[in-house]
Amino acid sequence: MLTDYGYIALFLVAAILFTAVVLGLPVLLRIIGIVPNKPDKVKNATYECGVETQGRTWVQFNFRYYYYALLLIAFDVLLVFLFPWATQIGSLGFYAFGIVLAFLIVVMVGYLYAWKKGALEWN
């Protein structure tokens, strides 16, 4: 049984070593002097799409975008749970149908609550 977990330990050690090398290599190269460190005003300036920024660079987005992003994530998670059930619907039986029906009722109650609260209205 211990040999079964040996592969997991091997992958864990490989992941930790890979992360340490990827994060430590630039620091080590800068200490050695291979990577130059010459900060300049032009290098540290904000650069986006070849256009120099004018005015404030901090722009706040409308919070309604986050509502739609959360709804998108919620419906994506819903599909992730429904797809395996839909592919095996013939072999799962009536009990699985009842469980998925209860899951869909909970999701619909949440959707109706958000609709009633006006979270889906774009003003």
mmCIF file of C-alpha atoms in Angstrom:
data_model
loop_
_atom_site.group_PDB
_atom_site.id
_atom_site.type_symbol
_atom_site.label_atom_id
_atom_site.label_comp_id
_atom_site.label_asym_id
_atom_site.label_seq_id
_atom_site.Cartn_x
_atom_site.Cartn_y
_atom_site.Cartn_z
ATOM 1 C CA MET A 1 0.000 0.000 0.000
ATOM 2 C CA LEU A 2 2.906 2.349 0.695
ATOM 3 C CA THR A 3 4.167 1.869 -2.857
ATOM 4 C CA ASP A 4 0.838 3.149 -4.190
ATOM 5 C CA TYR A 5 1.457 6.471 -2.485
ATOM 6 C CA GLY A 6 5.066 6.577 -3.652
ATOM 7 C CA TYR A 7 3.989 7.976 -7.029
ATOM 8 C CA ILE A 8 2.048 10.736 -5.322
ATOM 9 C CA ALA A 9 5.061 11.603 -3.177
ATOM 10 C CA LEU A 10 7.272 11.583 -6.274
ATOM 11 C CA PHE A 11 4.948 13.992 -8.091
ATOM 12 C CA LEU A 12 4.746 16.206 -5.004
ATOM 13 C CA VAL A 13 8.544 16.378 -4.746
ATOM 14 C CA ALA A 14 8.809 17.101 -8.487
ATOM 15 C CA ALA A 15 6.233 19.896 -8.210
ATOM 16 C CA ILE A 16 8.012 21.495 -5.266
ATOM 17 C CA LEU A 17 11.397 21.272 -6.999
ATOM 18 C CA PHE A 18 10.014 22.697 -10.240
ATOM 19 C CA THR A 19 8.439 25.608 -8.374
ATOM 20 C CA ALA A 20 11.632 26.295 -6.434
ATOM 21 C CA VAL A 21 13.747 26.247 -9.602
ATOM 22 C CA VAL A 22 11.374 28.458 -11.594
ATOM 23 C CA LEU A 23 11.135 31.009 -8.782
ATOM 24 C CA GLY A 24 14.751 30.813 -7.658
ATOM 25 C CA LEU A 25 16.529 30.863 -11.011
ATOM 26 C CA PRO A 26 15.881 34.552 -11.813
ATOM 27 C CA VAL A 27 16.945 35.565 -8.310
ATOM 28 C CA LEU A 28 20.114 33.499 -8.571
ATOM 29 C CA LEU A 29 20.942 34.918 -12.023
ATOM 30 C CA ARG A 30 20.477 38.464 -10.740
ATOM 31 C CA ILE A 31 22.766 37.800 -7.766
ATOM 32 C CA ILE A 32 25.438 36.328 -10.048
ATOM 33 C CA GLY A 33 25.148 39.327 -12.357
ATOM 34 C CA ILE A 34 23.958 37.631 -15.538
ATOM 35 C CA VAL A 35 20.634 39.449 -15.504
ATOM 36 C CA PRO A 36 21.185 43.221 -15.556
ATOM 37 C CA ASN A 37 19.350 45.459 -13.124
ATOM 38 C CA LYS A 38 19.309 49.013 -14.475
ATOM 39 C CA PRO A 39 16.025 50.679 -13.557
ATOM 40 C CA ASP A 40 15.066 53.716 -15.612
ATOM 41 C CA LYS A 41 12.134 56.128 -15.634
ATOM 42 C CA VAL A 42 11.127 54.986 -19.108
ATOM 43 C CA LYS A 43 11.359 51.298 -18.177
ATOM 44 C CA ASN A 44 9.173 51.765 -15.110
ATOM 45 C CA ALA A 45 6.532 53.814 -16.937
ATOM 46 C CA THR A 46 3.109 52.334 -17.580
ATOM 47 C CA TYR A 47 2.869 51.054 -21.133
ATOM 48 C CA GLU A 48 -0.284 49.748 -22.721
ATOM 49 C CA CYS A 49 -0.961 49.200 -26.403
ATOM 50 C CA GLY A 50 1.696 51.689 -27.444
ATOM 51 C CA VAL A 51 -0.302 54.625 -26.098
ATOM 52 C CA GLU A 52 1.052 56.662 -23.231
ATOM 53 C CA THR A 53 -1.413 56.888 -20.368
ATOM 54 C CA GLN A 54 -3.067 60.193 -19.616
ATOM 55 C CA GLY A 55 -4.873 61.073 -16.439
ATOM 56 C CA ARG A 56 -5.705 58.555 -13.747
ATOM 57 C CA THR A 57 -4.701 54.990 -14.467
ATOM 58 C CA TRP A 58 -6.958 53.494 -11.804
ATOM 59 C CA VAL A 59 -10.394 52.979 -13.325
ATOM 60 C CA GLN A 60 -13.163 51.356 -11.341
ATOM 61 C CA PHE A 61 -15.511 49.038 -13.185
ATOM 62 C CA ASN A 62 -19.220 48.920 -12.605
ATOM 63 C CA PHE A 63 -19.955 46.327 -9.919
ATOM 64 C CA ARG A 64 -22.719 44.813 -12.052
ATOM 65 C CA TYR A 65 -20.048 43.145 -14.168
ATOM 66 C CA TYR A 66 -19.174 41.067 -11.120
ATOM 67 C CA TYR A 67 -22.791 39.925 -10.748
ATOM 68 C CA TYR A 68 -22.758 38.613 -14.290
ATOM 69 C CA ALA A 69 -19.372 36.987 -13.784
ATOM 70 C CA LEU A 70 -20.643 35.217 -10.662
ATOM 71 C CA LEU A 71 -23.750 34.056 -12.489
ATOM 72 C CA LEU A 72 -21.611 32.741 -15.325
ATOM 73 C CA ILE A 73 -19.491 30.790 -12.858
ATOM 74 C CA ALA A 74 -22.595 29.471 -11.110
ATOM 75 C CA PHE A 75 -24.090 28.206 -14.359
ATOM 76 C CA ASP A 76 -20.761 26.717 -15.434
ATOM 77 C CA VAL A 77 -20.594 24.781 -12.168
ATOM 78 C CA LEU A 78 -24.188 23.706 -12.739
ATOM 79 C CA LEU A 79 -23.230 22.296 -16.139
ATOM 80 C CA VAL A 80 -20.180 20.547 -14.691
ATOM 81 C CA PHE A 81 -22.475 18.694 -12.280
ATOM 82 C CA LEU A 82 -25.200 17.987 -14.827
ATOM 83 C CA PHE A 83 -23.069 16.713 -17.711
ATOM 84 C CA PRO A 84 -21.909 13.430 -16.104
ATOM 85 C CA TRP A 85 -25.450 12.779 -14.925
ATOM 86 C CA ALA A 86 -26.857 13.422 -18.400
ATOM 87 C CA THR A 87 -24.388 11.066 -20.048
ATOM 88 C CA GLN A 88 -25.302 8.214 -17.675
ATOM 89 C CA ILE A 89 -29.016 8.902 -17.234
ATOM 90 C CA GLY A 90 -30.086 5.463 -18.484
ATOM 91 C CA SER A 91 -28.045 3.485 -15.963
ATOM 92 C CA LEU A 92 -28.522 5.642 -12.860
ATOM 93 C CA GLY A 93 -32.218 5.099 -12.226
ATOM 94 C CA PHE A 94 -34.978 7.036 -10.537
ATOM 95 C CA TYR A 95 -33.034 7.863 -7.354
ATOM 96 C CA ALA A 96 -30.409 9.806 -9.285
ATOM 97 C CA PHE A 97 -33.165 11.612 -11.157
ATOM 98 C CA GLY A 98 -34.678 12.725 -7.837
ATOM 99 C CA ILE A 99 -31.320 13.944 -6.541
ATOM 100 C CA VAL A 100 -30.668 15.984 -9.687
ATOM 101 C CA LEU A 101 -34.206 17.339 -9.575
ATOM 102 C CA ALA A 102 -33.617 18.521 -5.981
ATOM 103 C CA PHE A 103 -30.312 20.094 -7.093
ATOM 104 C CA LEU A 104 -32.056 21.942 -9.928
ATOM 105 C CA ILE A 105 -34.767 23.176 -7.558
ATOM 106 C CA VAL A 106 -32.112 24.644 -5.244
ATOM 107 C CA VAL A 107 -30.432 26.340 -8.225
ATOM 108 C CA MET A 108 -33.758 27.728 -9.472
ATOM 109 C CA VAL A 109 -34.596 29.103 -6.016
ATOM 110 C CA GLY A 110 -31.251 30.923 -6.002
ATOM 111 C CA TYR A 111 -31.851 32.245 -9.520
ATOM 112 C CA LEU A 112 -35.349 33.485 -8.617
ATOM 113 C CA TYR A 113 -33.984 35.123 -5.463
ATOM 114 C CA ALA A 114 -31.354 36.992 -7.499
ATOM 115 C CA TRP A 115 -34.012 37.999 -10.017
ATOM 116 C CA LYS A 116 -36.358 39.248 -7.252
ATOM 117 C CA LYS A 117 -33.540 41.258 -5.604
ATOM 118 C CA GLY A 118 -32.823 42.979 -8.926
ATOM 119 C CA ALA A 119 -29.320 41.594 -9.294
ATOM 120 C CA LEU A 120 -30.000 40.773 -12.946
ATOM 121 C CA GLU A 121 -31.265 44.242 -13.885
ATOM 122 C CA TRP A 122 -28.913 46.476 -15.835
ATOM 123 C CA ASN A 123 -29.630 50.115 -14.949
#
